[in-house]
Structures are given as structure tokens and as C-alpha cells.
mmCIF file of C-alpha atoms in Angstrom:
data_model
loop_
_atom_site.group_PDB
_atom_site.id
_atom_site.type_symbol
_atom_site.label_atom_id
_atom_site.label_comp_id
_atom_site.label_asym_id
_atom_site.label_seq_id
_atom_site.Cartn_x
_atom_site.Cartn_y
_atom_site.Cartn_z
ATOM 1 C CA UNK Z 22 22.048 40.656 -24.016
ATOM 2 C CA UNK Z 23 20.283 43.329 -24.340
ATOM 3 C CA UNK Z 24 17.244 43.333 -26.279
ATOM 4 C CA UNK Z 25 18.551 43.871 -30.601
ATOM 5 C CA UNK Z 26 22.207 43.803 -29.803
ATOM 6 C CA UNK Z 27 22.434 40.581 -31.533
ATOM 7 C CA UNK Z 28 21.148 42.355 -35.268
ATOM 8 C CA UNK Z 29 23.022 43.871 -37.403
ATOM 9 C CA UNK Z 30 22.513 47.249 -39.480
ATOM 10 C CA UNK Z 31 22.052 46.773 -43.293
ATOM 11 C CA UNK Z 32 25.841 47.991 -44.788
ATOM 12 C CA UNK Z 33 26.267 48.819 -48.593
ATOM 13 C CA UNK Z 34 29.127 50.488 -50.278
ATOM 14 C CA UNK Z 35 28.274 53.477 -52.290
ATOM 15 C CA UNK Z 36 31.688 55.327 -51.775
ATOM 16 C CA UNK Z 37 35.497 54.989 -54.182
ATOM 17 C CA UNK Z 38 37.138 53.040 -51.868
ATOM 18 C CA UNK Z 39 36.795 48.723 -52.435
ATOM 19 C CA UNK Z 40 34.195 47.122 -51.174
ATOM 20 C CA UNK Z 41 37.175 45.712 -48.528
ATOM 21 C CA UNK Z 42 38.900 48.614 -47.848
ATOM 22 C CA UNK Z 43 39.141 48.993 -43.934
ATOM 23 C CA UNK Z 44 38.941 53.273 -44.732
ATOM 24 C CA UNK Z 45 36.516 53.119 -47.109
ATOM 25 C CA UNK Z 46 32.635 54.652 -46.474
ATOM 26 C CA UNK Z 47 29.701 52.437 -45.787
ATOM 27 C CA UNK Z 48 25.989 53.893 -46.019
ATOM 28 C CA UNK Z 49 25.089 51.812 -42.188
ATOM 29 C CA UNK Z 50 20.561 50.724 -42.201
ATOM 30 C CA UNK Z 51 20.026 50.688 -38.122
ATOM 31 C CA UNK Z 52 17.301 48.668 -37.724
ATOM 32 C CA UNK Z 53 14.923 51.705 -36.719
ATOM 33 C CA UNK Z 54 15.199 53.759 -39.653
ATOM 34 C CA UNK Z 55 17.752 56.250 -39.109
ATOM 35 C CA UNK Z 56 21.135 55.679 -41.711
ATOM 36 C CA UNK Z 57 24.060 56.757 -40.912
ATOM 37 C CA UNK Z 58 27.854 56.027 -42.756
ATOM 38 C CA UNK Z 59 30.140 54.755 -40.845
ATOM 39 C CA UNK Z 60 33.504 55.884 -42.336
ATOM 40 C CA UNK Z 61 36.866 57.936 -40.845
ATOM 41 C CA UNK Z 62 37.476 60.643 -38.695
ATOM 42 C CA UNK Z 63 38.494 63.816 -40.303
ATOM 43 C CA UNK Z 64 39.634 67.174 -38.709
ATOM 44 C CA UNK Z 65 36.193 68.516 -39.445
ATOM 45 C CA UNK Z 66 34.733 65.904 -37.172
ATOM 46 C CA UNK Z 67 36.280 67.617 -33.770
ATOM 47 C CA UNK Z 68 33.685 70.246 -32.888
ATOM 48 C CA UNK Z 69 30.883 67.995 -33.206
ATOM 49 C CA UNK Z 70 32.953 65.415 -30.943
ATOM 50 C CA UNK Z 71 33.711 67.700 -28.795
ATOM 51 C CA UNK Z 72 29.548 68.678 -28.719
ATOM 52 C CA UNK Z 73 28.441 65.383 -28.840
ATOM 53 C CA UNK Z 74 30.394 64.662 -25.821
ATOM 54 C CA UNK Z 75 28.597 66.273 -23.446
ATOM 55 C CA UNK Z 76 25.148 64.354 -23.775
ATOM 56 C CA UNK Z 77 26.882 61.725 -23.466
ATOM 57 C CA UNK Z 78 26.185 59.908 -19.531
ATOM 58 C CA UNK Z 79 28.204 59.636 -16.691
ATOM 59 C CA UNK Z 80 28.123 56.075 -16.908
ATOM 60 C CA UNK Z 81 28.984 55.644 -20.412
ATOM 61 C CA UNK Z 82 32.275 58.269 -19.699
ATOM 62 C CA UNK Z 83 32.686 56.404 -17.573
ATOM 63 C CA UNK Z 84 32.958 52.608 -18.947
ATOM 64 C CA UNK Z 85 35.044 54.311 -22.120
ATOM 65 C CA UNK Z 86 37.252 55.957 -20.098
ATOM 66 C CA UNK Z 87 37.177 53.661 -17.271
ATOM 67 C CA UNK Z 88 36.658 56.935 -14.909
ATOM 68 C CA UNK Z 89 35.134 60.260 -14.891
ATOM 69 C CA UNK Z 90 36.241 62.590 -17.492
ATOM 70 C CA UNK Z 91 34.081 65.908 -17.451
ATOM 71 C CA UNK Z 92 35.521 66.852 -21.525
ATOM 72 C CA UNK Z 93 37.683 66.021 -23.864
ATOM 73 C CA UNK Z 94 40.460 68.279 -23.824
ATOM 74 C CA UNK Z 95 42.273 69.613 -27.548
ATOM 75 C CA UNK Z 96 45.194 67.569 -26.790
ATOM 76 C CA UNK Z 97 43.060 64.473 -27.151
ATOM 77 C CA UNK Z 98 40.873 65.594 -29.226
ATOM 78 C CA UNK Z 99 43.400 66.248 -31.824
ATOM 79 C CA UNK Z 100 44.733 63.263 -31.400
ATOM 80 C CA UNK Z 101 41.427 61.554 -32.438
ATOM 81 C CA UNK Z 102 40.816 63.478 -34.980
ATOM 82 C CA UNK Z 103 44.371 63.127 -36.072
ATOM 83 C CA UNK Z 104 45.195 59.615 -36.693
ATOM 84 C CA UNK Z 105 48.178 58.595 -37.743
ATOM 85 C CA UNK Z 106 49.165 57.114 -41.354
ATOM 86 C CA UNK Z 107 49.440 53.778 -39.889
ATOM 87 C CA UNK Z 108 49.682 53.416 -36.493
ATOM 88 C CA UNK Z 109 46.456 54.894 -35.477
ATOM 89 C CA UNK Z 110 42.635 54.405 -37.353
ATOM 90 C CA UNK Z 111 39.471 56.027 -36.248
ATOM 91 C CA UNK Z 112 36.354 55.230 -37.246
ATOM 92 C CA UNK Z 113 33.124 57.004 -36.512
ATOM 93 C CA UNK Z 114 29.526 56.504 -37.494
ATOM 94 C CA UNK Z 115 28.236 59.521 -38.333
ATOM 95 C CA UNK Z 116 25.001 61.507 -39.624
ATOM 96 C CA UNK Z 117 25.249 61.375 -43.643
ATOM 97 C CA UNK Z 118 26.376 64.643 -43.937
ATOM 98 C CA UNK Z 119 29.839 66.312 -44.397
ATOM 99 C CA UNK Z 120 32.835 65.939 -42.093
ATOM 100 C CA UNK Z 121 32.056 69.444 -39.626
ATOM 101 C CA UNK Z 122 28.816 69.191 -40.144
ATOM 102 C CA UNK Z 123 27.374 65.628 -39.234
ATOM 103 C CA UNK Z 124 26.469 64.261 -35.442
ATOM 104 C CA UNK Z 125 28.907 61.092 -34.706
ATOM 105 C CA UNK Z 126 27.116 58.725 -32.653
ATOM 106 C CA UNK Z 127 29.701 56.265 -32.275
ATOM 107 C CA UNK Z 128 33.479 56.601 -32.368
ATOM 108 C CA UNK Z 129 35.956 53.212 -32.134
ATOM 109 C CA UNK Z 130 39.453 53.770 -32.375
ATOM 110 C CA UNK Z 131 43.147 51.215 -32.549
ATOM 111 C CA UNK Z 132 46.170 52.932 -30.926
ATOM 112 C CA UNK Z 133 49.268 50.339 -32.587
ATOM 113 C CA UNK Z 134 51.442 49.585 -29.577
ATOM 114 C CA UNK Z 135 54.873 51.008 -29.916
ATOM 115 C CA UNK Z 136 56.456 46.509 -30.385
ATOM 116 C CA UNK Z 137 54.240 47.351 -33.905
ATOM 117 C CA UNK Z 138 52.242 43.871 -34.150
ATOM 118 C CA UNK Z 139 49.471 44.280 -31.164
ATOM 119 C CA UNK Z 140 47.079 47.389 -30.808
ATOM 120 C CA UNK Z 141 44.693 48.844 -28.282
ATOM 121 C CA UNK Z 142 40.920 49.383 -29.144
ATOM 122 C CA UNK Z 143 37.780 50.986 -28.021
ATOM 123 C CA UNK Z 144 34.488 51.955 -27.967
ATOM 124 C CA UNK Z 145 32.236 54.416 -27.123
ATOM 125 C CA UNK Z 146 27.872 53.845 -28.856
ATOM 126 C CA UNK Z 147 26.034 56.400 -27.478
ATOM 127 C CA UNK Z 148 22.941 55.939 -25.758
ATOM 128 C CA UNK Z 149 21.341 57.480 -28.638
ATOM 129 C CA UNK Z 150 22.016 54.818 -31.212
ATOM 130 C CA UNK Z 151 23.610 51.477 -28.600
ATOM 131 C CA UNK Z 152 20.990 47.825 -29.166
ATOM 132 C CA UNK Z 153 21.222 48.858 -33.255
ATOM 133 C CA UNK Z 154 24.685 46.394 -33.461
ATOM 134 C CA UNK Z 155 26.476 49.426 -34.301
ATOM 135 C CA UNK Z 156 28.830 48.256 -31.662
ATOM 136 C CA UNK Z 157 29.096 45.215 -33.715
ATOM 137 C CA UNK Z 158 30.069 46.790 -37.114
ATOM 138 C CA UNK Z 159 32.630 49.136 -35.951
ATOM 139 C CA UNK Z 160 34.789 46.255 -34.106
ATOM 140 C CA UNK Z 161 34.399 44.426 -37.623
ATOM 141 C CA UNK Z 162 36.146 47.341 -39.243
ATOM 142 C CA UNK Z 163 38.522 47.821 -36.375
ATOM 143 C CA UNK Z 164 39.373 43.939 -37.230
ATOM 144 C CA UNK Z 165 39.437 44.749 -41.124
ATOM 145 C CA UNK Z 166 41.777 47.577 -40.684
ATOM 146 C CA UNK Z 167 44.502 45.877 -37.744
ATOM 147 C CA UNK Z 168 44.493 42.599 -40.503
ATOM 148 C CA UNK Z 169 45.632 44.898 -43.028
ATOM 149 C CA UNK Z 170 47.935 46.446 -41.250
ATOM 150 C CA UNK Z 171 49.945 43.550 -40.184
ATOM 151 C CA UNK Z 172 48.602 43.594 -36.145
ATOM 152 C CA UNK Z 173 48.525 40.455 -34.908
ATOM 153 C CA UNK Z 174 46.359 41.328 -32.001
ATOM 154 C CA UNK Z 175 43.572 42.890 -30.566
ATOM 155 C CA UNK Z 176 43.270 44.026 -26.984
ATOM 156 C CA UNK Z 177 41.383 46.444 -24.448
ATOM 157 C CA UNK Z 178 40.038 46.648 -21.265
ATOM 158 C CA UNK Z 179 36.673 46.871 -20.052
ATOM 159 C CA UNK Z 180 35.353 47.376 -16.987
ATOM 160 C CA UNK Z 181 34.189 44.166 -15.730
ATOM 161 C CA UNK Z 182 30.276 45.906 -15.298
ATOM 162 C CA UNK Z 183 30.396 47.119 -19.124
ATOM 163 C CA UNK Z 184 28.680 43.870 -19.705
ATOM 164 C CA UNK Z 185 27.817 45.431 -23.899
ATOM 165 C CA UNK Z 186 31.092 45.356 -24.257
ATOM 166 C CA UNK Z 187 32.099 42.246 -23.218
ATOM 167 C CA UNK Z 188 29.112 40.369 -23.986
ATOM 168 C CA UNK Z 189 30.424 42.095 -27.946
ATOM 169 C CA UNK Z 190 33.917 41.498 -27.552
ATOM 170 C CA UNK Z 191 32.890 37.499 -26.994
ATOM 171 C CA UNK Z 192 29.925 37.183 -29.408
ATOM 172 C CA UNK Z 193 33.360 37.961 -32.246
ATOM 173 C CA UNK Z 194 35.981 35.734 -30.536
ATOM 174 C CA UNK Z 195 37.562 37.888 -27.776
ATOM 175 C CA UNK Z 196 38.764 36.091 -24.412
ATOM 176 C CA UNK Z 197 38.872 37.918 -21.386
ATOM 177 C CA UNK Z 198 41.156 37.599 -18.307
ATOM 178 C CA UNK Z 199 40.571 40.044 -14.666
ATOM 179 C CA UNK Z 200 42.944 42.153 -13.830
ATOM 180 C CA UNK Z 201 44.794 42.249 -11.088
ATOM 181 C CA UNK Z 202 44.599 45.006 -8.767
ATOM 182 C CA UNK Z 203 42.711 46.999 -11.017
ATOM 183 C CA UNK Z 204 40.082 47.665 -9.115
ATOM 184 C CA UNK Z 205 36.956 45.604 -11.606
ATOM 185 C CA UNK Z 206 38.458 45.527 -15.562
ATOM 186 C CA UNK Z 207 38.992 42.654 -17.686
ATOM 187 C CA UNK Z 208 41.668 42.547 -21.055
ATOM 188 C CA UNK Z 209 39.993 41.088 -23.968
ATOM 189 C CA UNK Z 210 42.358 39.884 -26.131
ATOM 190 C CA UNK Z 211 41.218 38.555 -29.894
ATOM 191 C CA UNK Z 212 44.507 37.064 -31.627
ATOM 192 C CA UNK Z 213 44.218 37.765 -35.767
ATOM 193 C CA UNK Z 214 45.157 36.042 -38.833
ATOM 194 C CA UNK Z 215 47.543 39.288 -40.588
ATOM 195 C CA UNK Z 216 47.471 40.009 -44.025
ATOM 196 C CA UNK Z 217 44.106 37.792 -45.053
#
């Protein structure tokens, strides 16, 4: 585990929603002193997210998308910033500024599978924010949303050399298994208790 990976940011709940509402906005104070908002994505985040993508390293992109990606397509970006209510959930860690003005340094998404009771997740935390416990805070938010929406299992495919994502998922209680013929991927999954 990298230094600082086990340290969670300090969290406050200053916004309108209830403290246990998974779609709330929280102020996070990172261990290095920076302040971010952990909040649901907004359509206005599209341009800052597209711009921030160019700042990612090739390895960060490969580990998130499981293959090289040069830029986010308009279609993909549009779907990312306009999640379908009740089916998709996307949370971002951004500067404490209005959407569209705030730099976005991390994104976590959850897509409900067609069967309705499982969902795939993905998280990307840029190297500018790595090692601050942000991935764990975002994963916990995905779990909260999934349980509140009746999802029984979260799953994701991870490259087996993405040791930070594997360690994060295992720290939260995910199990893992090798995917035969996948070229070095593992599947991690977590059984949930919906409605808790």
C-alpha cells in the first residue's frame, strides 16, 4: 500500500441534502490541506473533465479504461455528465467552485446492469490527488448509492497490475478472481445489503 492510502480525508456535510443522502455534496479536507467538493456530476462539468483528461498519464488512462485512450469522445462524455436517474450514478471530486468552473480531479461512476440488481463501477483519481484517501471516500459513496437503490452487488474489472485499485477494493471488502483469457484482468465484486 502506498504511503497515505489508508488515510481518509476529513469530511463535512454543509449542503442542502440529508447527511446520509448519497447524492449530497460534501466538503473534503485532504490530508495535504487541499479542500475539494465530493458531489454528483453536473452537465457543466463536461468541459473541465475533457480538459483534465489531457493531464492524465498514459498509465492512469490504461489502468482506468483497460487500454489506451487518447481523448474522451463527445458521446461518452455526454453520457458521463448526464447519468440516467436511478440507473447511473457519477460522483466527482472537484474544486469548491460552481460546476463548469471547477477543475475535476477524480471521477467515480456506477452503471446498473440490465438485470437491475448488479452494477459495474469505475474510479479514476488523477496522480495530482493520489494517496489522499479519495478513492476510498468515492467508493464508499458508490456503495451508499447502490444500497439505497436496491443493488445487490457491485463489480468491476481491473488490470492485475493496478495494485492500488485492487488494494482499495479489498480494503472495503471486495473479493477478486482472475478472468481467464482476459489478458491480465481480475474481477472484483462486493455483495451489498440493499435498503440499509
